[in-house]
Amino acid sequence: MNNTRNKILTCVAATMACALTALAADKQLVVGFSQIGAESGWRTANTDSIKSEATKRNISLKFADAQQKQENQIKALRSFIAQGVDVIAFSPVVETGWQPVLTEIKKAHIPVVLTDRAVNVTDDSLFVTFIGSDFVEEGRRAGEWLAKATSGKAVIAELVGTPGSAPAIDRKKGFEEILAKNPGMKIVKSQSGDFTRAKGKEVMESFLKSPDAKQITALFAHNDDMALGAIQAMEEAGIKPGKDILIVSIDGVKGAFEAMAAGKLNCTVECNPLIGPQLFDAVQSIMDKKTLPKRTQVLEGVYDQSQAAKELPNRKY
Ligand code: AHR
C-alpha cells in the first residue's frame, strides 16, 4: 500500500517539475529600452526597428522616450530595475555620467546592452555588449568624399550633433583627421544643431547672415536632418544647395536620397538604424548564457548623387 502511494507521489512530483520547467521556458522575456528621443528620421527608424522586432519575437518591451534628456534616461533605467526586467538596453544621449546608474543595475544583476551610442565608463563590465556604428569612420568617410570632390580645397561650415554625444564627438574627430591631411580644407564655422532639422536650419541661417558667409564653399552636417534644415535655409537665402555650397552629411535617410536626386545634397554617409534584430539576438544570447563580443559593428556604405535615383526605391528608412 505504502509502495503504491510512494509511486503515485513520485509521479505527481515529476509531472509538476516538468510543468514548471515548461512554464519557465515559456515565460515571456521582459526588456526595458530607454530611447534618446525622436530628434531625427534616423531615430524614428531606429525606434520602429526595435519595437517591431520585439513584437515579432513576442518579447514584452518596456519602452521609454527620454526626449533627449539624460536625467529622463537615468529615471527610466531606475524604473526598469524596480520592475525587475530581464535585460536593460539603451542608447545613451551623451557619453559621460552613466557610471552610478550602471553600477546600480549591476548590483541588481540585470545585464545591459548598449545600442547605437557608447558610454565612457572606467569599468566595462558594467555592460555586456555594445551594438552600433563606427562614428569616427563615418566622419572620415565624409571628409574623404569632400576632399575628393573639392581636390582638397574647401571653406567649411560644420553643423555639429548633440554636444557630448558619441556621434558628435567621433564624427568631428574622424572628419578632422582628413582635414589634417588636406591643408587646403578648413572649418570656419562650427555650431551644434542638436541633430534636428529645425535647429540645423536655424544655425545655418545664422551662418549665412554672418559678414564672412560668402567664403563658405561646403557644409559638413553630422546628420541628414540638420543638412535638410540647412538646405531650406540656403534656398530661402537665394543660395543653391549642392552647387553654390557642397553638402555632405551622415545617416542615409530617404529624405537625403530625395535631396540628392534633386541635386541639393551631394553625399550621405550611411549610418544604419535598423538594429532591432541584432539587439534581440544579443538579448537571446544573454538569456542562453552565451558569450558575446564586447563590440558589434553595423555595416554601412557611402552614397553620392550619381547613385541616388537607383538606390532610392531600396531605402528602408
Ligand atoms: O546616434 C546616431 C545619430 O543620432 C544619428 O546620426 C542621428 O540622426 C541621430 O539623432
Short mmCIF file of C-alpha atoms and ligand atoms in Angstrom, two decimals:
data_model
loop_
_atom_site.label_atom_id
_atom_site.label_comp_id
_atom_site.label_asym_id
_atom_site.label_seq_id
_atom_site.Cartn_x
_atom_site.Cartn_y
_atom_site.Cartn_z
CA MET A 1 0.00 0.00 0.00
CA ASN A 2 2.81 2.36 1.06
CA ASN A 3 4.72 1.39 -2.01
CA THR A 4 1.85 2.34 -4.31
CA ARG A 5 1.39 5.69 -2.53
CA ASN A 6 5.11 6.47 -2.91
CA LYS A 7 4.95 5.66 -6.61
CA ILE A 8 1.96 7.97 -7.08
CA LEU A 9 3.71 10.78 -5.17
CA THR A 10 6.90 10.38 -7.23
CA CYS A 11 4.83 10.51 -10.40
CA VAL A 12 2.98 13.69 -9.28
CA ALA A 13 6.27 15.39 -8.32
CA ALA A 14 7.85 14.55 -11.70
CA THR A 15 4.81 15.90 -13.57
CA MET A 16 4.91 19.13 -11.55
CA ALA A 17 8.64 19.56 -12.20
CA CYS A 18 8.04 19.09 -15.92
CA ALA A 19 5.22 21.64 -15.89
CA LEU A 20 7.40 24.19 -14.02
CA THR A 21 10.27 23.73 -16.49
CA ALA A 22 7.87 24.24 -19.40
CA LEU A 23 6.45 27.35 -17.72
CA ALA A 24 9.96 28.79 -17.21
CA ALA A 25 10.80 28.10 -20.85
CA ASP A 26 7.57 29.81 -21.96
CA LYS A 27 7.95 32.83 -19.65
CA GLN A 28 7.80 35.97 -21.74
CA LEU A 29 11.08 37.88 -21.79
CA VAL A 30 10.84 41.43 -20.50
CA VAL A 31 13.26 44.03 -21.90
CA GLY A 32 13.45 47.68 -20.81
CA PHE A 33 14.63 50.05 -23.56
CA SER A 34 15.44 53.70 -22.94
CA GLN A 35 15.44 55.61 -26.23
CA ILE A 36 17.04 59.05 -26.61
CA GLY A 37 14.02 60.72 -28.21
CA ALA A 38 12.61 61.35 -31.67
CA GLU A 39 15.03 64.04 -32.83
CA SER A 40 15.61 62.74 -36.36
CA GLY A 41 14.33 60.49 -39.15
CA TRP A 42 17.16 58.12 -38.20
CA ARG A 43 15.89 57.88 -34.62
CA THR A 44 12.30 57.19 -35.74
CA ALA A 45 13.54 54.33 -37.93
CA ASN A 46 15.65 53.03 -35.03
CA THR A 47 12.64 53.05 -32.67
CA ASP A 48 10.43 51.31 -35.28
CA SER A 49 13.07 48.63 -35.82
CA ILE A 50 13.32 47.91 -32.08
CA LYS A 51 9.56 47.91 -31.44
CA SER A 52 8.66 45.77 -34.44
CA GLU A 53 11.39 43.21 -33.72
CA ALA A 54 10.20 42.88 -30.09
CA THR A 55 6.63 42.26 -31.30
CA LYS A 56 7.86 39.72 -33.86
CA ARG A 57 9.66 37.76 -31.14
CA ASN A 58 6.87 38.07 -28.55
CA ILE A 59 9.14 39.99 -26.19
CA SER A 60 7.50 42.35 -23.72
CA LEU A 61 9.19 45.70 -24.39
CA LYS A 62 9.06 48.48 -21.79
CA PHE A 63 9.88 51.46 -23.99
CA ALA A 64 10.72 54.90 -22.57
CA ASP A 65 11.35 58.04 -24.66
CA ALA A 66 13.76 60.40 -22.84
CA GLN A 67 13.11 63.46 -25.02
CA GLN A 68 16.87 63.94 -25.40
CA LYS A 69 17.46 64.40 -21.67
CA GLN A 70 19.99 62.29 -19.76
CA GLU A 71 18.07 62.76 -16.49
CA ASN A 72 14.99 61.15 -18.10
CA GLN A 73 17.09 58.23 -19.29
CA ILE A 74 18.51 57.69 -15.80
CA LYS A 75 14.96 57.75 -14.34
CA ALA A 76 13.83 55.19 -16.92
CA LEU A 77 16.79 52.90 -16.14
CA ARG A 78 15.97 53.04 -12.41
CA SER A 79 12.34 52.21 -13.12
CA PHE A 80 13.47 49.17 -15.15
CA ILE A 81 15.44 47.99 -12.08
CA ALA A 82 12.34 48.47 -9.92
CA GLN A 83 10.25 46.48 -12.40
CA GLY A 84 12.80 43.65 -12.41
CA VAL A 85 13.12 43.38 -16.21
CA ASP A 86 15.27 40.56 -17.64
CA VAL A 87 17.56 42.80 -19.72
CA ILE A 88 18.06 46.58 -19.95
CA ALA A 89 19.05 48.17 -23.26
CA PHE A 90 19.58 51.83 -24.03
CA SER A 91 21.04 54.31 -26.45
CA PRO A 92 22.84 56.89 -24.28
CA VAL A 93 22.23 60.51 -25.29
CA VAL A 94 25.71 61.61 -24.12
CA GLU A 95 28.87 59.63 -23.34
CA THR A 96 29.53 60.55 -19.72
CA GLY A 97 27.65 60.36 -16.40
CA TRP A 98 26.47 56.73 -16.55
CA GLN A 99 28.76 55.00 -14.05
CA PRO A 100 26.48 55.37 -10.94
CA VAL A 101 23.27 54.11 -12.55
CA LEU A 102 25.10 51.31 -14.39
CA THR A 103 26.56 50.24 -11.05
CA GLU A 104 23.04 50.12 -9.57
CA ILE A 105 21.92 47.94 -12.48
CA LYS A 106 24.90 45.63 -12.00
CA LYS A 107 24.05 45.27 -8.31
CA ALA A 108 20.52 44.25 -9.34
CA HIS A 109 22.12 41.56 -11.60
CA ILE A 110 20.42 42.86 -14.75
CA PRO A 111 22.50 42.59 -17.94
CA VAL A 112 22.87 45.76 -20.05
CA VAL A 113 23.11 46.07 -23.83
CA LEU A 114 24.15 49.41 -25.33
CA THR A 115 22.82 50.27 -28.77
CA ASP A 116 23.84 52.99 -31.24
CA ARG A 117 25.93 55.16 -28.88
CA ALA A 118 28.70 54.20 -26.49
CA VAL A 119 29.34 55.30 -22.89
CA ASN A 120 32.51 56.49 -21.27
CA VAL A 121 32.99 54.36 -18.14
CA THR A 122 36.10 53.07 -16.37
CA ASP A 123 34.60 49.61 -15.77
CA ASP A 124 33.48 47.89 -18.95
CA SER A 125 31.89 45.03 -17.00
CA LEU A 126 29.00 47.46 -16.48
CA PHE A 127 27.59 46.44 -19.86
CA VAL A 128 27.61 43.14 -21.75
CA THR A 129 27.92 44.40 -25.30
CA PHE A 130 27.68 47.50 -27.49
CA ILE A 131 25.98 47.27 -30.89
CA GLY A 132 26.49 50.32 -33.09
CA SER A 133 28.24 52.13 -35.90
CA ASP A 134 31.83 53.33 -36.11
CA PHE A 135 31.18 57.08 -35.89
CA VAL A 136 34.86 58.04 -36.31
CA GLU A 137 34.94 56.12 -39.58
CA GLU A 138 31.73 57.87 -40.71
CA GLY A 139 33.42 61.26 -40.11
CA ARG A 140 36.46 60.09 -42.06
CA ARG A 141 34.27 58.95 -44.94
CA ALA A 142 32.52 62.33 -45.09
CA GLY A 143 35.92 64.09 -45.06
CA GLU A 144 37.35 61.80 -47.73
CA TRP A 145 34.38 62.38 -50.01
CA LEU A 146 34.70 66.16 -49.62
CA ALA A 147 38.48 66.11 -50.14
CA LYS A 148 37.99 64.22 -53.39
CA ALA A 149 35.09 66.38 -54.60
CA THR A 150 36.97 69.65 -53.95
CA SER A 151 40.52 68.47 -54.76
CA GLY A 152 41.39 69.30 -51.18
CA LYS A 153 40.18 72.93 -51.18
CA ALA A 154 37.15 73.85 -49.09
CA VAL A 155 35.99 76.52 -46.67
CA ILE A 156 33.67 74.53 -44.44
CA ALA A 157 30.71 75.25 -42.17
CA GLU A 158 30.00 72.43 -39.73
CA LEU A 159 26.67 71.54 -38.13
CA VAL A 160 27.59 69.54 -35.04
CA GLY A 161 25.31 66.97 -33.35
CA THR A 162 24.20 67.00 -29.70
CA PRO A 163 27.10 68.30 -27.55
CA GLY A 164 28.78 65.49 -25.58
CA SER A 165 27.17 62.73 -27.65
CA ALA A 166 29.31 59.96 -29.10
CA PRO A 167 28.37 60.64 -32.76
CA ALA A 168 29.09 64.39 -32.42
CA ILE A 169 32.48 63.78 -30.78
CA ASP A 170 33.55 60.91 -33.04
CA ARG A 171 32.30 62.24 -36.37
CA LYS A 172 34.13 65.52 -35.77
CA LYS A 173 37.28 63.59 -34.86
CA GLY A 174 37.16 61.43 -38.00
CA PHE A 175 36.42 64.41 -40.27
CA GLU A 176 39.26 66.46 -38.76
CA GLU A 177 41.69 63.58 -39.30
CA ILE A 178 41.10 64.03 -43.04
CA LEU A 179 41.41 67.83 -42.79
CA ALA A 180 44.79 67.36 -41.12
CA LYS A 181 45.98 65.66 -44.32
CA ASN A 182 44.46 68.38 -46.55
CA PRO A 183 45.77 71.82 -45.55
CA GLY A 184 43.53 73.48 -48.16
CA MET A 185 40.42 72.43 -46.23
CA LYS A 186 39.41 74.33 -43.13
CA ILE A 187 36.38 74.66 -40.85
CA VAL A 188 35.46 78.34 -40.44
CA LYS A 189 32.12 77.91 -38.64
CA SER A 190 31.04 75.19 -36.26
CA GLN A 191 27.95 75.04 -34.07
CA SER A 192 25.54 72.46 -32.70
CA GLY A 193 22.20 71.91 -34.43
CA ASP A 194 21.33 69.18 -31.89
CA PHE A 195 20.70 66.62 -34.68
CA THR A 196 17.33 68.26 -35.52
CA ARG A 197 16.09 69.76 -38.77
CA ALA A 198 14.71 72.88 -37.07
CA LYS A 199 17.99 73.64 -35.28
CA GLY A 200 20.01 72.81 -38.40
CA LYS A 201 18.00 75.41 -40.32
CA GLU A 202 18.30 77.99 -37.54
CA VAL A 203 22.09 77.63 -37.21
CA MET A 204 22.62 77.66 -40.99
CA GLU A 205 20.57 80.88 -41.18
CA SER A 206 22.89 82.47 -38.64
CA PHE A 207 25.99 81.23 -40.53
CA LEU A 208 24.62 82.78 -43.73
CA LYS A 209 23.92 86.12 -42.03
CA SER A 210 27.49 86.48 -40.78
CA PRO A 211 29.71 89.03 -42.62
CA ASP A 212 32.09 86.33 -43.94
CA ALA A 213 29.30 83.99 -45.15
CA LYS A 214 30.30 84.35 -48.81
CA GLN A 215 33.53 82.44 -48.28
CA ILE A 216 31.70 79.18 -47.32
CA THR A 217 32.04 76.58 -50.08
CA ALA A 218 30.99 73.42 -48.21
CA LEU A 219 28.82 72.18 -45.37
CA PHE A 220 29.53 69.13 -43.21
CA ALA A 221 26.39 68.21 -41.24
CA HIS A 222 26.70 65.49 -38.59
CA ASN A 223 23.31 64.12 -39.70
CA ASP A 224 20.90 64.32 -42.63
CA ASP A 225 18.14 66.10 -40.70
CA MET A 226 20.40 69.09 -39.96
CA ALA A 227 21.55 69.08 -43.62
CA LEU A 228 17.91 69.11 -44.79
CA GLY A 229 17.18 72.06 -42.49
CA ALA A 230 20.29 73.83 -43.80
CA ILE A 231 19.16 73.24 -47.40
CA GLN A 232 15.93 75.11 -46.61
CA ALA A 233 17.91 77.95 -45.05
CA MET A 234 20.15 78.19 -48.14
CA GLU A 235 17.21 78.22 -50.53
CA GLU A 236 15.46 80.94 -48.54
CA ALA A 237 18.71 82.97 -48.72
CA GLY A 238 18.88 82.54 -52.53
CA ILE A 239 21.81 80.09 -52.39
CA LYS A 240 21.77 76.89 -54.47
CA PRO A 241 22.42 73.96 -52.09
CA GLY A 242 24.55 71.25 -53.66
CA LYS A 243 26.01 73.75 -56.17
CA ASP A 244 26.96 77.07 -54.51
CA ILE A 245 27.67 75.15 -51.32
CA LEU A 246 28.56 71.44 -51.47
CA ILE A 247 26.88 69.40 -48.73
CA VAL A 248 27.97 66.14 -47.15
CA SER A 249 26.05 64.60 -44.25
CA ILE A 250 25.57 61.34 -42.40
CA ASP A 251 22.71 58.80 -41.94
CA GLY A 252 21.34 57.93 -45.39
CA VAL A 253 17.65 58.57 -44.64
CA LYS A 254 15.15 58.61 -47.54
CA GLY A 255 14.88 62.42 -47.37
CA ALA A 256 18.63 62.68 -48.01
CA PHE A 257 18.35 60.44 -51.08
CA GLU A 258 15.47 62.57 -52.37
CA ALA A 259 17.56 65.70 -51.84
CA MET A 260 20.50 64.07 -53.67
CA ALA A 261 18.24 63.02 -56.57
CA ALA A 262 17.09 66.68 -56.75
CA GLY A 263 20.74 67.83 -56.83
CA LYS A 264 20.52 69.64 -53.47
CA LEU A 265 22.65 67.33 -51.32
CA ASN A 266 25.91 65.89 -52.60
CA CYS A 267 26.75 62.94 -50.40
CA THR A 268 25.40 60.98 -47.46
CA VAL A 269 27.44 58.53 -45.42
CA GLU A 270 25.27 55.67 -44.24
CA CYS A 271 24.59 55.05 -40.54
CA ASN A 272 22.26 52.08 -40.19
CA PRO A 273 19.45 52.46 -37.59
CA LEU A 274 17.84 49.07 -38.22
CA ILE A 275 19.45 47.35 -35.25
CA GLY A 276 16.36 45.74 -33.68
CA PRO A 277 17.22 42.22 -34.91
CA GLN A 278 20.82 42.45 -33.64
CA LEU A 279 19.64 43.82 -30.29
CA PHE A 280 17.23 40.96 -29.65
CA ASP A 281 19.72 38.36 -30.94
CA ALA A 282 22.05 39.69 -28.24
CA VAL A 283 19.27 39.56 -25.62
CA GLN A 284 18.56 35.93 -26.56
CA SER A 285 22.26 35.04 -26.36
CA ILE A 286 22.42 36.58 -22.89
CA MET A 287 19.41 34.50 -21.78
CA ASP A 288 21.08 31.40 -23.27
CA LYS A 289 24.24 32.26 -21.28
CA LYS A 290 26.33 32.59 -24.45
CA THR A 291 29.41 34.83 -24.57
CA LEU A 292 29.04 37.96 -26.70
CA PRO A 293 31.72 40.18 -28.26
CA LYS A 294 32.11 43.48 -26.39
CA ARG A 295 31.50 45.35 -29.67
CA THR A 296 29.34 44.51 -32.69
CA GLN A 297 29.62 46.83 -35.63
CA VAL A 298 26.94 47.65 -38.19
CA LEU A 299 27.92 47.55 -41.89
CA GLU A 300 27.41 50.77 -43.86
CA GLY A 301 28.15 52.49 -47.21
CA VAL A 302 28.67 55.94 -48.77
CA TYR A 303 26.30 57.32 -51.46
CA ASP A 304 26.55 60.32 -53.78
CA GLN A 305 24.16 61.94 -56.30
CA SER A 306 25.10 59.51 -59.08
CA GLN A 307 23.66 56.59 -57.06
CA ALA A 308 20.66 58.41 -55.55
CA ALA A 309 17.86 57.67 -58.06
CA LYS A 310 18.80 53.97 -58.34
CA GLU A 311 19.13 53.47 -54.59
CA LEU A 312 16.03 55.48 -53.55
CA PRO A 313 13.46 52.66 -54.03
CA ASN A 314 15.62 50.32 -51.91
CA ARG A 315 15.86 52.61 -48.89
CA LYS A 316 14.14 51.14 -45.88
CA TYR A 317 14.30 54.25 -43.69
O1 AHR B 1 23.40 58.24 -32.81
C1 AHR B 1 23.04 58.27 -34.15
C2 AHR B 1 22.66 59.65 -34.55
O2 AHR B 1 21.62 60.12 -33.74
C3 AHR B 1 22.15 59.82 -35.96
O3 AHR B 1 23.12 60.16 -36.88
C4 AHR B 1 21.25 60.99 -35.78
O4 AHR B 1 20.43 61.26 -36.89
C5 AHR B 1 20.59 60.64 -34.54
O5 AHR B 1 19.82 61.59 -33.98
#
